[in-house]
Coordinates of C-alpha atoms in Angstrom, one line a residue:
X1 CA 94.7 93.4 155.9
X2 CA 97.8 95.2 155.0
X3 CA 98.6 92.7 152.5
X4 CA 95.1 93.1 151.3
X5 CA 95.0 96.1 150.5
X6 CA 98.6 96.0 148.8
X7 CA 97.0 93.4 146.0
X8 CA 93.8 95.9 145.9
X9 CA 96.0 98.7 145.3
X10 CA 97.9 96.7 142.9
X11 CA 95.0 95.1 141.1
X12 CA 93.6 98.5 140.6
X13 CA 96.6 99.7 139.3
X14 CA 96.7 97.5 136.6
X15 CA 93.3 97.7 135.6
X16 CA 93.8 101.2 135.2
X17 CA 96.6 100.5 133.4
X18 CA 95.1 98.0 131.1
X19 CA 92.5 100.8 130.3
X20 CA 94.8 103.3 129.4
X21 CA 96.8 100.9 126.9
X22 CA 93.8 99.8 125.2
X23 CA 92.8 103.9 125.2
X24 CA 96.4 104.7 123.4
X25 CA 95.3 101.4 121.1
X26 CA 92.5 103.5 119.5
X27 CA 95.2 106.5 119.2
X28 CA 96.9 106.5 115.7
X29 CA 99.8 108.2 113.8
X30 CA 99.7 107.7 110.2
X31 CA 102.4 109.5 107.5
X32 CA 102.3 110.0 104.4
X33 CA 104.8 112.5 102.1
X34 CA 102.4 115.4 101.7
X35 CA 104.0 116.1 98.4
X36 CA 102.8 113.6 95.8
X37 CA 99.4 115.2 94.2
X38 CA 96.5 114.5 93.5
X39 CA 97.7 111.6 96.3
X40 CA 98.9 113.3 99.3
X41 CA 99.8 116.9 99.6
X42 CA 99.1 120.3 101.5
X43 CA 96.6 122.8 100.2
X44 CA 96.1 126.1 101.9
X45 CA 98.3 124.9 104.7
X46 CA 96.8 121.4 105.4
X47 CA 97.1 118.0 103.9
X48 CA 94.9 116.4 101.4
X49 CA 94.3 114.2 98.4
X50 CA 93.5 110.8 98.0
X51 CA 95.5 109.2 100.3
X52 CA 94.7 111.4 103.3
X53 CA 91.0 110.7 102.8
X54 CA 91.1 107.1 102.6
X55 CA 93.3 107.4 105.9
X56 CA 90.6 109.0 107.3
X57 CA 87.7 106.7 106.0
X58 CA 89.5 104.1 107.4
X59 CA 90.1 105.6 110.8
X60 CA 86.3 106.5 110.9
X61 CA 85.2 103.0 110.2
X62 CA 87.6 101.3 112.2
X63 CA 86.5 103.6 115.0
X64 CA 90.4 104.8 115.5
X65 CA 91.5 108.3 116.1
X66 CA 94.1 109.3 113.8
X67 CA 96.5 112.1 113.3
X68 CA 97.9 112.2 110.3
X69 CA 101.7 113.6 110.1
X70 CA 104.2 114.4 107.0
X71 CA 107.5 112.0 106.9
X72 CA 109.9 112.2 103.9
X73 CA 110.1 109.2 101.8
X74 CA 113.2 107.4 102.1
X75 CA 113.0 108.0 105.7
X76 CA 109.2 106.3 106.0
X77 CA 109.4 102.5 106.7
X78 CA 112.5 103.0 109.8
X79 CA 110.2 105.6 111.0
X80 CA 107.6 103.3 111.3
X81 CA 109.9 100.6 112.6
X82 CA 111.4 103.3 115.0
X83 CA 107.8 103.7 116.4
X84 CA 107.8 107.5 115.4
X85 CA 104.4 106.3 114.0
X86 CA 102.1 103.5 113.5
X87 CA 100.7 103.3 110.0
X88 CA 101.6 104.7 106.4
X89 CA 98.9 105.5 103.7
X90 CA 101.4 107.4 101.3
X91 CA 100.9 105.0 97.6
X92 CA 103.6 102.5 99.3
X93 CA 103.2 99.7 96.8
X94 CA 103.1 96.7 97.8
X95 CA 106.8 94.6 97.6
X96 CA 108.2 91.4 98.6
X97 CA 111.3 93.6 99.5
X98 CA 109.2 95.9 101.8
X99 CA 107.1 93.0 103.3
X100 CA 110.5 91.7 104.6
X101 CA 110.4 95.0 106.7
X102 CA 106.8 96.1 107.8
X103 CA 103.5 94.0 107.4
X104 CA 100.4 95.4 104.5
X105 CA 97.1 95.6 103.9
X106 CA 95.0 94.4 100.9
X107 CA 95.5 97.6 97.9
X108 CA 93.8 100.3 98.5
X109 CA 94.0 100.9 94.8
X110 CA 96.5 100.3 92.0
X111 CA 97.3 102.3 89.0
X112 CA 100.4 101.9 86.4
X113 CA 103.8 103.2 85.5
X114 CA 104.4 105.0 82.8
X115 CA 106.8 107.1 81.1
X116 CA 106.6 111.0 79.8
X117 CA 109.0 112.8 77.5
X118 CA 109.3 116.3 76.0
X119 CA 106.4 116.6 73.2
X120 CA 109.8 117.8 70.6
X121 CA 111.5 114.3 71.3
X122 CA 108.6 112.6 69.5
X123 CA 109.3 109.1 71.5
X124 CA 107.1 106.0 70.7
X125 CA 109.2 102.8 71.5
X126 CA 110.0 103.2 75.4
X127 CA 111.7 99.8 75.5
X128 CA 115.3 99.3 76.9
X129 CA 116.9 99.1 73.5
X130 CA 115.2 102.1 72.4
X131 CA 116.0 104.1 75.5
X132 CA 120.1 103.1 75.5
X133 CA 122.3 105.9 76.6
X134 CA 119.2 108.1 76.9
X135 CA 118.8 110.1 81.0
X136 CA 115.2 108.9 82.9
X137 CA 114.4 110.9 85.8
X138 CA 112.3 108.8 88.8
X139 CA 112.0 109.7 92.4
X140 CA 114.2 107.5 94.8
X141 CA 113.8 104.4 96.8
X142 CA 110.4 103.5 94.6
X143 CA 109.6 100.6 93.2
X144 CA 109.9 102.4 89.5
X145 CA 113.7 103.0 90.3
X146 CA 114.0 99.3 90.8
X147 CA 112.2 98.5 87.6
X148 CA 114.6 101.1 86.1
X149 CA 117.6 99.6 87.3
X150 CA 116.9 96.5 86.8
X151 CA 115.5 96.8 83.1
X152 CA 117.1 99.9 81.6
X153 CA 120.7 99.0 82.5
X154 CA 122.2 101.1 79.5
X155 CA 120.2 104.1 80.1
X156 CA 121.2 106.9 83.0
X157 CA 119.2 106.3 85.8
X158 CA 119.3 110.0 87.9
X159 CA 117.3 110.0 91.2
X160 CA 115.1 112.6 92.9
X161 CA 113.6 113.2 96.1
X162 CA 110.4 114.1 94.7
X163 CA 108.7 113.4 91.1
X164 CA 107.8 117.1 91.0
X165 CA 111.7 117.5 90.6
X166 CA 112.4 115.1 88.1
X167 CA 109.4 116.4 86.0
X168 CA 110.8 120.3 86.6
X169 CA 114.2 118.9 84.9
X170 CA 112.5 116.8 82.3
X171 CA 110.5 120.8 81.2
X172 CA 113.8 122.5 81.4
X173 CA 115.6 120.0 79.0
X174 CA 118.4 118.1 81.2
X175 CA 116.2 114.5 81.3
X176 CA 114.8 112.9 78.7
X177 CA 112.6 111.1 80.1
X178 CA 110.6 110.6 83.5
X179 CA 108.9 107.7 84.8
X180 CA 106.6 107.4 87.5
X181 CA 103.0 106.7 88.4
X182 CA 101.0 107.4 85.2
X183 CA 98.3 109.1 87.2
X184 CA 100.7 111.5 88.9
X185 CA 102.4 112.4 85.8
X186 CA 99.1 113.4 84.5
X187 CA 98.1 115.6 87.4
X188 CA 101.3 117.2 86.5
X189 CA 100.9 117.7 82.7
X190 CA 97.4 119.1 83.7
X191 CA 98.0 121.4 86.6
X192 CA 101.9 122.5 86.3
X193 CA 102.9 125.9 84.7
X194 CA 105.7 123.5 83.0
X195 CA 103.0 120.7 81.5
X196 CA 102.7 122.1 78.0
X197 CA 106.0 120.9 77.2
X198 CA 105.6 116.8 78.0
X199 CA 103.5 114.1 76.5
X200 CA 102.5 110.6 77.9
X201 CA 104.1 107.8 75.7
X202 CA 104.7 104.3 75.4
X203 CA 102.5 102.0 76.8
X204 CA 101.0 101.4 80.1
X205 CA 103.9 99.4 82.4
X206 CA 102.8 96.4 85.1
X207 CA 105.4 94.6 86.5
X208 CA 106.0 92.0 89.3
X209 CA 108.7 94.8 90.3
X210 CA 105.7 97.4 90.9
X211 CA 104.6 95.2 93.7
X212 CA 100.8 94.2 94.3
X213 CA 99.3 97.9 94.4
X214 CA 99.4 100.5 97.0
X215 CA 98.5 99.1 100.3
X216 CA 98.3 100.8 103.7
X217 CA 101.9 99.9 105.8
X218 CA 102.4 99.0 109.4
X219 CA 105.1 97.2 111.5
X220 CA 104.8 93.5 111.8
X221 CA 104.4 92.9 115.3
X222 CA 100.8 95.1 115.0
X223 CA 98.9 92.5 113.6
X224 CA 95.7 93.7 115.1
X225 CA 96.0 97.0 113.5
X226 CA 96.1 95.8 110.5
X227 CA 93.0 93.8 110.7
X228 CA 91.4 96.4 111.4
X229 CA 92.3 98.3 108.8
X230 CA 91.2 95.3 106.2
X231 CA 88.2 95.3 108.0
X232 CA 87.4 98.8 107.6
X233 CA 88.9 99.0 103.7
X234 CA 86.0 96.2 103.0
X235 CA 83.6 98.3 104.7
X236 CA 84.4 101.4 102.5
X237 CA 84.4 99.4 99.7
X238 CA 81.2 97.8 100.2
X239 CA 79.4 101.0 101.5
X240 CA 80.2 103.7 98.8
X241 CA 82.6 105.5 100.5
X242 CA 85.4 104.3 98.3
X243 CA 83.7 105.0 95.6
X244 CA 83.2 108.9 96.4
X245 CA 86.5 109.6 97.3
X246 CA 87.9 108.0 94.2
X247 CA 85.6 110.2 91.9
X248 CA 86.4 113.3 94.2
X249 CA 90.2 113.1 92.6
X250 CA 89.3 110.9 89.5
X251 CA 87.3 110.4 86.2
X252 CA 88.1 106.6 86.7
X253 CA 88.5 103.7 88.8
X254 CA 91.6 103.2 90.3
X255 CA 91.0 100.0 92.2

């Protein structure tokens, strides 16, 4: 009987146990930067934009509750690896260096690069002959530094940790040029007190380097996660509820 009631005991243990896992399952931390608008950023004291409502879409579908946190960006996949949370939705684009790291989702959407100068400097021709021995500001660790560094070898690559800091050099004259997500830098023209002074130019930039569009980002070894995230960015997709948050931010598609 003693015995007996050992394996009960045990046996009810576990089960408890087993609930309680599959409880924390449905429990979610997701990062993004919280300083990349219109995409992620805090307003008023709490984070928004595009990113942070397809995060929430997504937990809502997949029946997930999620608590979105901020993480600085070259710190954001070994955070995720280190467990300090279990998804990003922060416009990570997709890269076959990154997917040696942490596992994807399909794109979430997927816009281009492209580069802004000062309106004075009058550029047209942003190829790599053109821009020789000329300074480009881009945020660090992104996919447009690699396509920098790998394509604009005579130019002055200078890094920042945020675009909004490149761009604030580019208006003050020590950059000549920035490049980034076109539909960033054109949040920024519109909205920043500095905007007046920078144009658009060249041409729209798609590259193998840019990766496959911005997809949501967890480790690899959470495979059922991810599912259900595909699952539930089919769902909004399907249902309209992509479709209002994108107009909520933008004029245009940016699937």
């Amino acid at each position: 009987m003693k015995i007996s009631a050992v394996l009960a005991a045990a046996a009810l243990a576990a089960s408890f146990l087993t609930a309680a896992h599959a409880e924390d399952q449905t429990n979610i931390k997701i990062a993004t930067e919280g300083v990349y608008p219109p995409f992620n950023y805090v307003d008023g004291g709490k984070l928004t934009g595009f990113d942070v409502d397809i995060a929430n879409a997504l937990c809502d579908k997949a029946k997930l509750k999620c608590e979105i946190v901020t993480q600085e960006w070259d710190g954001m996949i070994p955070a995720l690896v280190a467990h300090k949370f279990d998804a990003i939705v922060a416009s990570m684009n997709i890269t076959d260096e990154r997917k040696k790291k942490i596992d994807f989702t399909a794109k979430y959407y997927d816009t281009p690069a492209k580069f802004m100068a000062s309106k004075d400097a009058k550029i047209t021709d942003v190829s790599p002959a053109a821009l020789k021995g000329k300074t480009i500001g881009v945020q660090g660790s992104t996919t447009q530094q690699n396509f920098l560094e790998a394509k604009y070898k005579d130019s002055d690559i200078k890094t920042y940790t945020t675009v909004d800091d490149a761009s604030a050099d580019l208006a003050a004259g020590r950059l000549d040029l920035v490049l980034s997500d076109k539909v960033l830098l054109d949040a920024w023209l519109k909205k920043s007190s500095d905007g007046s002074c920078c144009e658009l130019v060249g041409d729209d930039l798609r590259d193998p380097l840019f990766g496959a569009g911005k997809g949501v980002g967890v480790r690899k070894d959470d495979t059922a996660l991810r599912e259900k995230f595909d699952a539930a960015l089919k769902d909004i997709l399907a249902d309209g509820t992509y479709e209002k948050i994108n107009a909520k931010y933008f004029p245009f598609s940016i699937y």
